[in-house]
Tab-separated table of C-alpha atoms in Angstrom:
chain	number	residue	atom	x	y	z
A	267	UNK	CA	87.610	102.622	102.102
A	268	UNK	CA	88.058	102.604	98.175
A	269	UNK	CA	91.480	102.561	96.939
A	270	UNK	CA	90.478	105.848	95.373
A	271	UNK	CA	89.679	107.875	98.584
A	272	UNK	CA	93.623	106.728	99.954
A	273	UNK	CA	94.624	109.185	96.896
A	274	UNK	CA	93.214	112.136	97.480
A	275	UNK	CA	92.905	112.049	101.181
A	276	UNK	CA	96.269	111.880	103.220
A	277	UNK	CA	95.793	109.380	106.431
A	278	UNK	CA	95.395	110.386	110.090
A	279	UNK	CA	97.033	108.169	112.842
A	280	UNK	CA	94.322	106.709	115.575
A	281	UNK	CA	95.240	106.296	119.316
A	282	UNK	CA	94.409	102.985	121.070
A	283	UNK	CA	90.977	104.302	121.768
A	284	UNK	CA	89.876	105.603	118.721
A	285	UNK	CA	90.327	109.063	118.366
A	286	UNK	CA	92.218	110.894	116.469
A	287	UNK	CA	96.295	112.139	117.183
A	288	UNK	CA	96.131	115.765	117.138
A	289	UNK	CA	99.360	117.800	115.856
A	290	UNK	CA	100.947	120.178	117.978
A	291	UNK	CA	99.011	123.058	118.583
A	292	UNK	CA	95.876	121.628	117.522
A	293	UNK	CA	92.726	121.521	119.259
A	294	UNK	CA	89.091	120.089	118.836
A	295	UNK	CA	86.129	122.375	117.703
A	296	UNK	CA	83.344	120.106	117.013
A	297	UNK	CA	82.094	116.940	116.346
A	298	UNK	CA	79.715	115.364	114.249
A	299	UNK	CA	78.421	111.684	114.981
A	300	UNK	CA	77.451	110.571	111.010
A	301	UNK	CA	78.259	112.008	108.216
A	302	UNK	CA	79.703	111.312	104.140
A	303	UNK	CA	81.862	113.189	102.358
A	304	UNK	CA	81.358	112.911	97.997
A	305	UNK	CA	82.869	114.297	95.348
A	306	UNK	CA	80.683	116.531	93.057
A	307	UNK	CA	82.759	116.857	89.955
A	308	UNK	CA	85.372	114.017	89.737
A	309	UNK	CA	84.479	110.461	89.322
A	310	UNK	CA	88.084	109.832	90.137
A	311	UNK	CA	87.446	110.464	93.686
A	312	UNK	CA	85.886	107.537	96.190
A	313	UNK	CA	83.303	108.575	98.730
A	314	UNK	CA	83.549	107.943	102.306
A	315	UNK	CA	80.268	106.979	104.153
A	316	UNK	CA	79.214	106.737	107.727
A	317	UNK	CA	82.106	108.817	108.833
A	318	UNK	CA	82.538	110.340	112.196
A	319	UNK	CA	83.759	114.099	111.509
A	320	UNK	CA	86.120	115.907	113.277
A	321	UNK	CA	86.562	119.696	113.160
A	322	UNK	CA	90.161	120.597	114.445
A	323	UNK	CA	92.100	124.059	113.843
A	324	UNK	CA	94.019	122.123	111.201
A	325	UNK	CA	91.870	119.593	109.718
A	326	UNK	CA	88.682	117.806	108.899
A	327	UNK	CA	89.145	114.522	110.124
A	328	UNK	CA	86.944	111.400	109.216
A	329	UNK	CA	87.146	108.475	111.426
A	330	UNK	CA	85.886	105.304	110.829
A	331	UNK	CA	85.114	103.702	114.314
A	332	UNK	CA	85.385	100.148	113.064
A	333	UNK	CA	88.177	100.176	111.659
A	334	UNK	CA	89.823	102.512	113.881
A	335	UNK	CA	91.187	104.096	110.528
A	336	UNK	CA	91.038	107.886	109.697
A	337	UNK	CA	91.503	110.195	106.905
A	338	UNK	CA	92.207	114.004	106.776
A	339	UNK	CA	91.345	116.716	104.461
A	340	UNK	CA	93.654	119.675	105.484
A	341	UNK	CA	91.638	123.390	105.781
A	342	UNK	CA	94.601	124.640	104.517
A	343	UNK	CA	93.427	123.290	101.035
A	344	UNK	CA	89.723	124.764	101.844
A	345	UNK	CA	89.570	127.461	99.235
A	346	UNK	CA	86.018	128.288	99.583
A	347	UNK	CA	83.124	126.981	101.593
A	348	UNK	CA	79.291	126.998	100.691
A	349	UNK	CA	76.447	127.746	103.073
A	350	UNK	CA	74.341	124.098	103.501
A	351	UNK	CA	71.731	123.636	101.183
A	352	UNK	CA	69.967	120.652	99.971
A	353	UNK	CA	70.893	118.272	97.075
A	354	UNK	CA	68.120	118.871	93.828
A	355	UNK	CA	66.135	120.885	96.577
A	356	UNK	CA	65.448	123.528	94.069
A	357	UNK	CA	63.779	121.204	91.631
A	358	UNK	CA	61.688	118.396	92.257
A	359	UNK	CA	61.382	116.597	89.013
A	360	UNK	CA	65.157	116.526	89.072
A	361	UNK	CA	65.031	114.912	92.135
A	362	UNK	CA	62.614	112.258	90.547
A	363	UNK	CA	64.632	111.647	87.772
A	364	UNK	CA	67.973	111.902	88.961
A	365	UNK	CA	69.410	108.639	88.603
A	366	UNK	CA	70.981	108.928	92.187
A	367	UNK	CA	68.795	107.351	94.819
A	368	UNK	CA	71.335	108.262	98.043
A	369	UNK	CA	69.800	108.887	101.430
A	370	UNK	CA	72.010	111.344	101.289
A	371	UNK	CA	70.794	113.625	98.692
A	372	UNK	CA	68.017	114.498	101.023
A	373	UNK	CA	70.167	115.694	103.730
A	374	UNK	CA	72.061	119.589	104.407
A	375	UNK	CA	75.103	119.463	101.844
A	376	UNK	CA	77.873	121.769	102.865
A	377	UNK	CA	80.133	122.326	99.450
A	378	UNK	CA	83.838	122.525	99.711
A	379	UNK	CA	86.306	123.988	96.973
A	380	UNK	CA	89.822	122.094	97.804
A	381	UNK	CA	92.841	122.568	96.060
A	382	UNK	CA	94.893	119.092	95.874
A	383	UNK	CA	97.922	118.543	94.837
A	384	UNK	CA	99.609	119.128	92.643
A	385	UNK	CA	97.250	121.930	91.444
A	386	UNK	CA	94.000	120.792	90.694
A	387	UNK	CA	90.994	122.365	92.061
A	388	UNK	CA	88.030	119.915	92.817
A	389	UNK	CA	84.436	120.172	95.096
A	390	UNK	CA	83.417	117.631	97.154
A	391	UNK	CA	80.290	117.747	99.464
A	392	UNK	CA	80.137	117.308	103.203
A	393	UNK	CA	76.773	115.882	103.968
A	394	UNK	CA	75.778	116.098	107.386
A	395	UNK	CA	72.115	115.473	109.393
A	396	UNK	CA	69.838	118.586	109.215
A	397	UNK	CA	70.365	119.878	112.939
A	398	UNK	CA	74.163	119.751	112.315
A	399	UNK	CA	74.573	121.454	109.180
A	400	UNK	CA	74.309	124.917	110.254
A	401	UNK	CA	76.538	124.628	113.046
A	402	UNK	CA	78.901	122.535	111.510
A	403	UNK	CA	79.084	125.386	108.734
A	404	UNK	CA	79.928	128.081	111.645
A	405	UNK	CA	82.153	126.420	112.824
A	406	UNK	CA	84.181	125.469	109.547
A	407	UNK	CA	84.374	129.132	108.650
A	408	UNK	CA	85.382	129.959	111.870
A	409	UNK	CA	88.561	127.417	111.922
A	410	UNK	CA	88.706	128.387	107.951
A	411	UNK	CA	89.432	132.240	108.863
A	412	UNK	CA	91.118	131.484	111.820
A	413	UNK	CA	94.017	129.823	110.073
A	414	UNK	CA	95.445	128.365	113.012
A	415	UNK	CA	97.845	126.413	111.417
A	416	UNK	CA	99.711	129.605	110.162
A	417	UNK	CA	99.954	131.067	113.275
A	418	UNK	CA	103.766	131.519	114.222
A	419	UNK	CA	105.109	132.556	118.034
A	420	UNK	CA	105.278	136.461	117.555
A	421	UNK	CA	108.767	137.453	118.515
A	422	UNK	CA	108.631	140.287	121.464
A	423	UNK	CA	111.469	142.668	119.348
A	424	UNK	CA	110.065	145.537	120.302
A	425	UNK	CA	110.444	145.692	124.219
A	426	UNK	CA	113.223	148.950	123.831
A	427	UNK	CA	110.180	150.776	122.374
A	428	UNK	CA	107.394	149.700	124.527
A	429	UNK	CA	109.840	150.963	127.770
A	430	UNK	CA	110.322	154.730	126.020
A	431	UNK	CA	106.969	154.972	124.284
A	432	UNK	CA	105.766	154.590	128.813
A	433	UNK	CA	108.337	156.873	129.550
A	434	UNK	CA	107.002	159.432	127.436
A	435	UNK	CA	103.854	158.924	128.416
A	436	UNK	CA	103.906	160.494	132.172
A	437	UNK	CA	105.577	163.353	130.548
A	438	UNK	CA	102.805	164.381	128.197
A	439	UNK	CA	99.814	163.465	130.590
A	440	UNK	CA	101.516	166.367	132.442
A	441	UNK	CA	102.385	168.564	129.761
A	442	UNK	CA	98.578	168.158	129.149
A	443	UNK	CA	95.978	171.403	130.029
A	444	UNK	CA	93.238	170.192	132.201
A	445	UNK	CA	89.716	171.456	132.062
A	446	UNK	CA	88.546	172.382	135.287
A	447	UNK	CA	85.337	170.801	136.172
A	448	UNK	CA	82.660	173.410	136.667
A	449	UNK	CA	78.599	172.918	136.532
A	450	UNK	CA	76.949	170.040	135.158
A	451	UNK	CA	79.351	169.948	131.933
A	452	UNK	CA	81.967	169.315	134.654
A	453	UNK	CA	80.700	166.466	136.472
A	454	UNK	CA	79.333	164.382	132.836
A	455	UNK	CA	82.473	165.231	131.390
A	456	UNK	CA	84.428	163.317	134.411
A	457	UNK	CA	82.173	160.801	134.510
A	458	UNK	CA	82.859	160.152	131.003
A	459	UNK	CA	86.308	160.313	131.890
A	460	UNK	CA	85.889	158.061	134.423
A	461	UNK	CA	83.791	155.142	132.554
A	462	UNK	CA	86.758	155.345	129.643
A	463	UNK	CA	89.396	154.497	132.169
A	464	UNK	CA	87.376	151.704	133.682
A	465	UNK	CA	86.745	150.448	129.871
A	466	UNK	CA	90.436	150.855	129.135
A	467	UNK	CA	91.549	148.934	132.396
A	468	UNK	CA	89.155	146.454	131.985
A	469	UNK	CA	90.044	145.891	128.293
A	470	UNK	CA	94.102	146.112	129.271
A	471	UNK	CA	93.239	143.168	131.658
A	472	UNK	CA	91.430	140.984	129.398
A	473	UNK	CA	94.018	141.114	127.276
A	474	UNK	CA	96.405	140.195	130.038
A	475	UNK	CA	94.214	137.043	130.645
A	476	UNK	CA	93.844	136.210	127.068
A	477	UNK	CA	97.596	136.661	126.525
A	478	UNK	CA	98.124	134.435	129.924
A	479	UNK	CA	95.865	131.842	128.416
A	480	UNK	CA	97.739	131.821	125.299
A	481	UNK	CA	100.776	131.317	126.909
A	482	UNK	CA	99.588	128.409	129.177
A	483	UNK	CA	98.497	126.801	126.242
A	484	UNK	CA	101.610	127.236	124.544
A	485	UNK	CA	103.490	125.792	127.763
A	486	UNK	CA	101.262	122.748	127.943
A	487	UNK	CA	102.090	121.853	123.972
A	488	UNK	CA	105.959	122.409	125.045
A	489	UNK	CA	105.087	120.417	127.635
A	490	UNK	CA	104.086	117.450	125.897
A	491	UNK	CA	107.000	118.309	123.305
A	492	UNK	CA	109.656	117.451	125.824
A	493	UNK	CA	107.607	114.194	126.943
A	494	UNK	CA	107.468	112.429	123.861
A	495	UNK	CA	111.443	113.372	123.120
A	496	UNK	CA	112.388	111.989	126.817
A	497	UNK	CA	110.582	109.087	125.639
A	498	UNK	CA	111.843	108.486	122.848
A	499	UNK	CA	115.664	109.351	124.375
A	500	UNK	CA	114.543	106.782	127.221
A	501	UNK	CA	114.048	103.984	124.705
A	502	UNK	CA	117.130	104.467	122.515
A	503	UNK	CA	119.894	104.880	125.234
A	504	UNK	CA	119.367	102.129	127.820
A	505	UNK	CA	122.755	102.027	128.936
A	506	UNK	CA	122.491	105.343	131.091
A	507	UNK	CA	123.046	105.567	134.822
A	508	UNK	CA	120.215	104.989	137.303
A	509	UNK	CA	121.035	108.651	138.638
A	510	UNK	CA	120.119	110.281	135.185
A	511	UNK	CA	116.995	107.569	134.062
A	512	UNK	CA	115.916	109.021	137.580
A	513	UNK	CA	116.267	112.614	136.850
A	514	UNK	CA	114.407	112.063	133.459
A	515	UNK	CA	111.602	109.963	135.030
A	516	UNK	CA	110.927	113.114	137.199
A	517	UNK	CA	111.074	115.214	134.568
A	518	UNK	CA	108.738	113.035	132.692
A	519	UNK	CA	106.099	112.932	135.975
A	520	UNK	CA	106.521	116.610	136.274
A	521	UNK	CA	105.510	117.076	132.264
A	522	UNK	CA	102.570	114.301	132.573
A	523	UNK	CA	100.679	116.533	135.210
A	524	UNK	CA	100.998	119.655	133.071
A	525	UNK	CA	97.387	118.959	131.425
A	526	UNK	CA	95.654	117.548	128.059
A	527	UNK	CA	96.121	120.382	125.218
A	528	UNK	CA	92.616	119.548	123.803
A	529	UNK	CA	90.143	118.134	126.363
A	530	UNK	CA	86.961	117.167	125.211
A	531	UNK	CA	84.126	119.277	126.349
A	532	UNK	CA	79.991	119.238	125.570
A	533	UNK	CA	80.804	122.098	123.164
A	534	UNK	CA	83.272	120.353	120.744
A	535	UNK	CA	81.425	117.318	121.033
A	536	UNK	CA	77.760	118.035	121.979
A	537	UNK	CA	75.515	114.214	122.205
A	538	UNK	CA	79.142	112.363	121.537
A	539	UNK	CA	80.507	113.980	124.391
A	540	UNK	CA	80.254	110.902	126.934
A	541	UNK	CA	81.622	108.485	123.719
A	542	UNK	CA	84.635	110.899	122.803
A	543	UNK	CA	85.423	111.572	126.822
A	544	UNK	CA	85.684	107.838	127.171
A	545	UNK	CA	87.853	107.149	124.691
A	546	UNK	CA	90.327	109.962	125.647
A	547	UNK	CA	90.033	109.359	129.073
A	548	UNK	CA	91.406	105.626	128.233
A	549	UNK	CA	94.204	107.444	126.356
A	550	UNK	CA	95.042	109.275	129.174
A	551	UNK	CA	95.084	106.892	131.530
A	552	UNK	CA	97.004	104.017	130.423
A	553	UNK	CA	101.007	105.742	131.736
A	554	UNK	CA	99.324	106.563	135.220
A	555	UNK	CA	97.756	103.029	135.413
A	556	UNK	CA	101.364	101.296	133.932
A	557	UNK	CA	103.408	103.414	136.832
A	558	UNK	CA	100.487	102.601	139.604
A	559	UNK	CA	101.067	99.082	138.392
A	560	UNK	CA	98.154	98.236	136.201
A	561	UNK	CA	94.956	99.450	139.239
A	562	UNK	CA	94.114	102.859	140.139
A	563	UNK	CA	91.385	103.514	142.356
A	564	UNK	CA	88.506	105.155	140.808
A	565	UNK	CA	88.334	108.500	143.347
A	566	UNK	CA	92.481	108.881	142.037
A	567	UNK	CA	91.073	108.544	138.612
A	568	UNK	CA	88.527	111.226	139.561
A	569	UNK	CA	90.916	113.871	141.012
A	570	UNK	CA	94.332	113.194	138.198
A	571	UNK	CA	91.635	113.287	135.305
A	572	UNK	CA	90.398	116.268	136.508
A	573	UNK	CA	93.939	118.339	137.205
A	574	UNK	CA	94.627	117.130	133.397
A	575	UNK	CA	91.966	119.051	132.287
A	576	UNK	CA	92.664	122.046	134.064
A	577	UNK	CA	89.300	124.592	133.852
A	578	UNK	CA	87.323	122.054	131.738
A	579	UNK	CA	86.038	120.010	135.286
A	580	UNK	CA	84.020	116.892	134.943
A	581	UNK	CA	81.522	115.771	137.642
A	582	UNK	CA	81.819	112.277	138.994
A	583	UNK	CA	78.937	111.299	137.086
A	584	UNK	CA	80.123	112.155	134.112
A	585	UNK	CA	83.360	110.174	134.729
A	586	UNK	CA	81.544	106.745	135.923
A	587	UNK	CA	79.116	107.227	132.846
A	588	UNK	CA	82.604	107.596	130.839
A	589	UNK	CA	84.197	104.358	132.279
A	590	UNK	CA	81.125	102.146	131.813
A	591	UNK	CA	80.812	103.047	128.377
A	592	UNK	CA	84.518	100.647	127.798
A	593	UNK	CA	82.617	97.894	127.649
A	594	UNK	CA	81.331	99.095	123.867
A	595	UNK	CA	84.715	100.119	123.091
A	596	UNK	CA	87.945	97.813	122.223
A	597	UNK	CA	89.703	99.639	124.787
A	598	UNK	CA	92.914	98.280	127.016
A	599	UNK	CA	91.669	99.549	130.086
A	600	UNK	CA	88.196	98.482	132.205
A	601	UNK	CA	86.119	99.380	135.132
A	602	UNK	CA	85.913	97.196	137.964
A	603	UNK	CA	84.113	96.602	141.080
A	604	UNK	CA	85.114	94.540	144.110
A	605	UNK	CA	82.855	92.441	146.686
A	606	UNK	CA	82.883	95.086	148.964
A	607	UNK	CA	81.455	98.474	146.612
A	608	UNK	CA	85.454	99.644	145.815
A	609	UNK	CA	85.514	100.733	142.120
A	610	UNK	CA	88.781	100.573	140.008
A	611	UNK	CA	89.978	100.971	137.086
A	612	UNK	CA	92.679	98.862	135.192
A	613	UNK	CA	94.220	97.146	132.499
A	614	UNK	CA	93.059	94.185	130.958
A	615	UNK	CA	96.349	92.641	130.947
A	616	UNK	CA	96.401	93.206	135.210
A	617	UNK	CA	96.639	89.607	136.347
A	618	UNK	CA	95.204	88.853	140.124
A	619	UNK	CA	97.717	85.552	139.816
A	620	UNK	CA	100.412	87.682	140.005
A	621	UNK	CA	99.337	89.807	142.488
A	622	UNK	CA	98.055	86.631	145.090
A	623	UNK	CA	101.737	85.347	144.553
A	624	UNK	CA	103.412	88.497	145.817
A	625	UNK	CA	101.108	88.470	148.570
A	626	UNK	CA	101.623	84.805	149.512
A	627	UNK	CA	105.518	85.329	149.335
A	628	UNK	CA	104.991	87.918	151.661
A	629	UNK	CA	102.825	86.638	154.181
A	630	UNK	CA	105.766	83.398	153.827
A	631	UNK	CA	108.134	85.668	155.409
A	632	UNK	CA	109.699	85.027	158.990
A	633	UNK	CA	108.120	88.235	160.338
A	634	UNK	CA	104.798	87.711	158.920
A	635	UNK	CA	104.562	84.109	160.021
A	636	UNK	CA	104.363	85.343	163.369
A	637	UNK	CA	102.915	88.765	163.302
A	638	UNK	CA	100.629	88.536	160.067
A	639	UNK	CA	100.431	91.300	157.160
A	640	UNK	CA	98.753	94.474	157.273
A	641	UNK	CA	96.782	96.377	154.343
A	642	UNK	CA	99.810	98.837	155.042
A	643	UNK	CA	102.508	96.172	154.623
A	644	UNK	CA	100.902	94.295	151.412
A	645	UNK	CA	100.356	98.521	150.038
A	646	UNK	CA	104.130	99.069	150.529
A	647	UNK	CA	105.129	95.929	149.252
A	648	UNK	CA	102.810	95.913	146.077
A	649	UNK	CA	103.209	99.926	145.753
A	650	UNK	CA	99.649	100.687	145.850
A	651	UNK	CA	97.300	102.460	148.092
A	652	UNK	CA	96.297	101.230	151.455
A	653	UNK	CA	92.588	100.725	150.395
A	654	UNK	CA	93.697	98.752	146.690
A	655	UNK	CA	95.774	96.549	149.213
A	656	UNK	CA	93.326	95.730	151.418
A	657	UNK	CA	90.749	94.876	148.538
A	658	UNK	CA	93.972	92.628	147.652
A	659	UNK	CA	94.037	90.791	151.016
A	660	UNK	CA	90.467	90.291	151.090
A	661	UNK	CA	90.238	88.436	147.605
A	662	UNK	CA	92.941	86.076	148.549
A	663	UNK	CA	91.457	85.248	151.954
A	664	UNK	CA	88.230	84.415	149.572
A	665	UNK	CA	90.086	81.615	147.532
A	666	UNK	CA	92.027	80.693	150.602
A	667	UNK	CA	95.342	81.740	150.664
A	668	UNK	CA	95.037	84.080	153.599
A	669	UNK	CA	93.429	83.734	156.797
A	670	UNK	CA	91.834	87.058	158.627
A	671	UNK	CA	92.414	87.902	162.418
A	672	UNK	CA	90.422	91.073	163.906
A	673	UNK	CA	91.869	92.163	167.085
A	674	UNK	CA	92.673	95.426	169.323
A	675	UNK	CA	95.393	95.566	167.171
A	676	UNK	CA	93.579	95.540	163.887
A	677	UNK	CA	93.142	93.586	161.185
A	678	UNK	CA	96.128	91.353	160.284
A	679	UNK	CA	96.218	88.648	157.286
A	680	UNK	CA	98.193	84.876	158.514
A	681	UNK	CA	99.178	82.078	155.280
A	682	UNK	CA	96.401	80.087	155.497
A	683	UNK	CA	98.238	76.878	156.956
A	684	UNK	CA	94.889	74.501	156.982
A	685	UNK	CA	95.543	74.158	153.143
A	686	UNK	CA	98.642	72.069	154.249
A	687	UNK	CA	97.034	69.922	156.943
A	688	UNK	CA	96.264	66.606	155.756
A	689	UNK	CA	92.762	65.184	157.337
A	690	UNK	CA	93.395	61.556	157.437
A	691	UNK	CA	96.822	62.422	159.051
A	692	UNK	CA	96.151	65.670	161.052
A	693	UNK	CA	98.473	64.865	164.194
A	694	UNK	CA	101.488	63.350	161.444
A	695	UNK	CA	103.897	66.756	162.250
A	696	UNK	CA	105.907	67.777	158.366
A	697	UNK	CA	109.313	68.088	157.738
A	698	UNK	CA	108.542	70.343	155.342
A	699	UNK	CA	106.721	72.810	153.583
A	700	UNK	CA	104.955	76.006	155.418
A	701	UNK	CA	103.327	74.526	158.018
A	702	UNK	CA	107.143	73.008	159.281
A	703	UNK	CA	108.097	76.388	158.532
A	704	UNK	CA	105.677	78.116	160.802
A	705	UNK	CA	106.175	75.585	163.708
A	706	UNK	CA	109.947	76.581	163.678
A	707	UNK	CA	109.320	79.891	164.048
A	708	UNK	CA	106.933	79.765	166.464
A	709	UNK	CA	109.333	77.805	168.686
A	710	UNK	CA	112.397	79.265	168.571
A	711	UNK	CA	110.528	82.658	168.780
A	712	UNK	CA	109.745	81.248	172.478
């Protein structure tokens, strides 16, 4: 990116996977996978190639993946837009002779007037592949008109005259001379009565739903409002009590499972859908993963992505087609599968070292010596589920810190004592170590 396009275009912060930050109240509403935005009058301004646009109800964003670097063009400065047409489409020798030889002049060019700061007008082109330029256009004037960002919380002053305009109401629908219904004029004129009031209460409760729709929406950006503030309170006053760093990690669980404000869906994104729902499904997941302690079994994955989202579901395939696509992506989060078929997913900075030395200190202890460990015991100890665990136990019994005993009982893990046992010495008994350990136990126990 020129020096010259950092002037004119303010930047746009990136999360860890690559998509853009959206503002409060801001949502997605479509993407386009290549595209270059260039100035038509000024020489001044720098082009930006190979961009990845994204249409929000504030802003035309333009990520470069590389580089995981963004710039923004608000719509507020979008004075007018032109319908897509072609670069020198209208005349063919000009198109010979121009001295620009661009891919891009061949392609859909959708003309924006912008007013920058600190009043100067200027038109720049979007230039987009043919199949996208229509739609993109649609949906630019529809986020244009829209004017999201303007849109303030109405302030429901009026209740006092809502109340009395429904109390007069009943009074004049009774006050009111009623036809009587006689012949056929009779019956079509109630049925036409009848189809208005099922149009009226049908159009009553669809504003009801839109009005509860709005409202959730609202909630969930207050939601994540109050999230990012507890976060930020958490991290500048350490000093508090454990009673009230409890009381605001519940709060901050109880705000996480509220939803995502902006979920990506095959509407927004269309053929990046699987590439954008990867990389905000590793934005998503990294708290969960850091509070289940860096592994979260895929099915969990499955089932917290999904309440996120709330009405926008996902299928499984769609998810697993999501998480193998990390391996493209500088992501901090990966997909893994175990010996046995188990699929997880976790961070790359999850270390197995320190997860075999928590279960080796456990399976040290007096009890387990002489009992063994348990998936249930190595889950409660690690604070993972019972299935994770066991996928634990089994992975240290395969580099040989555990041994495995099946019986009635079930399956128990032992310290795998052999490792201690010296063969040129096998009947020498230790003073020391595990092995001495164990035989002390084992004797006193009797």
């Amino acid at each position: 990116m020129s020096a010259a396009a950092a002037d004119w275009l303010p930047a746009a912060d990136v999360t860890a996977a690559g998509r853009p930050v959206l503002t409060a109240g801001e949502v997605e509403r479509h993407l386009v996978a290549q595209g270059d935005v260039e100035p038509e009058e000024s020489p001044r301004l720098g082009p930006l190639r190979a961009r990845l646009l994204v249409l929000t109800s504030h802003r035309l964003i333009f990520l470069h993946e590389p580089s995981r670097s963004a710039r923004a063009l608000p719509l507020a400065a979008v004075v007018h837009a032109y319908p897509p047409h072609r670069k020198h489409g209208h005349n063919p020798l000009r198109s010979i002779f121009s001295s620009s030889s661009s891919s891009s002049s061949h392609h859909p060019r959708v003309r924006l007037q912008i007013s920058l700061p600190p009043s100067r007008s200027e038109v720049v082109a979007v230039v987009v592949s043919k199949g996208e330029a229509d739609v993109f256009y649609g949906r630019l004037l529809e986020a244009v008109r829209a004017r999201a960002w303007e849109v303030v919380a109405a302030v429901a002053a009026a209740p006092a005259g809502g109340s009395s305009a429904a109390q007069g109401a009943p009074a004049e629908e009774d006050l009111a001379i009623r036809m009587p219904v006689v012949g056929v004029s009779g019956i079509l004129r109630m049925e036409q009565e009848a189809w208005e009031s099922a149009g009226q209460n049908l159009q009553d409760a669809f504003q009801d739903l839109n009005a509860l729709m709005s409202k959730a929406k609202e909630m969930m950006e207050l939601a994540e409002k109050m999230r990012q503030k507890l976060l930020t309170n958490s991290s500048a006053q350490s000093n508090s009590n454990d009673e009230e760093m409890g009381s605001k990690q519940d709060m901050q669980d109880w705000l996480l499972s509220v939803g995502i404000v902006s979920p990506v869906t095959k509407e927004t994104a269309g053929a990046l859908y699987h590439q954008q729902l990867s990389r905000q499904l590793a934005d998503y997941i990294r708290t969960p993963l850091e509070k289940a302690g860096g592994m979260m079994a895929l099915v969990d994955v499955y089932c917290l992505y999904n309440r996120a989202r709330g009405t926008e579901l996902i299928s499984p395939e769609d998810l697993l087609q999501a998480c193998s696509l990390w391996e493209k992506f500088d992501v901090p989060v990966m997909l893994r599968k175990f010996d046995s078929g188990v699929k997880v997913i976790q961070t790359k900075t999850h270390s197995d070292d320190e997860v075999f030395a928590r279960i080796s200190s456990l399976a040290q202890k007096e009890d387990a010596l002489q009992k063994g460990i348990s998936p249930s015991d190595a889950a409660f100890t690690l604070g993972i589920a019972p299935a994770l665990a066991k996928e634990h136990l089994l992975n240290a019994e395969s580099i040989g810190i555990l041994c495995r005993d099946v019986s009635p009982d079930g399956l128990r893990f032992y310290i795998n004592l052999f490792n201690e046992i010296d063969p040129q010495n096998m009947y020498m008994p230790k003073t020391h170590g595990v092995y001495h350990t164990w035989i002390s136990d084992t004797a006193a126990s009797q």
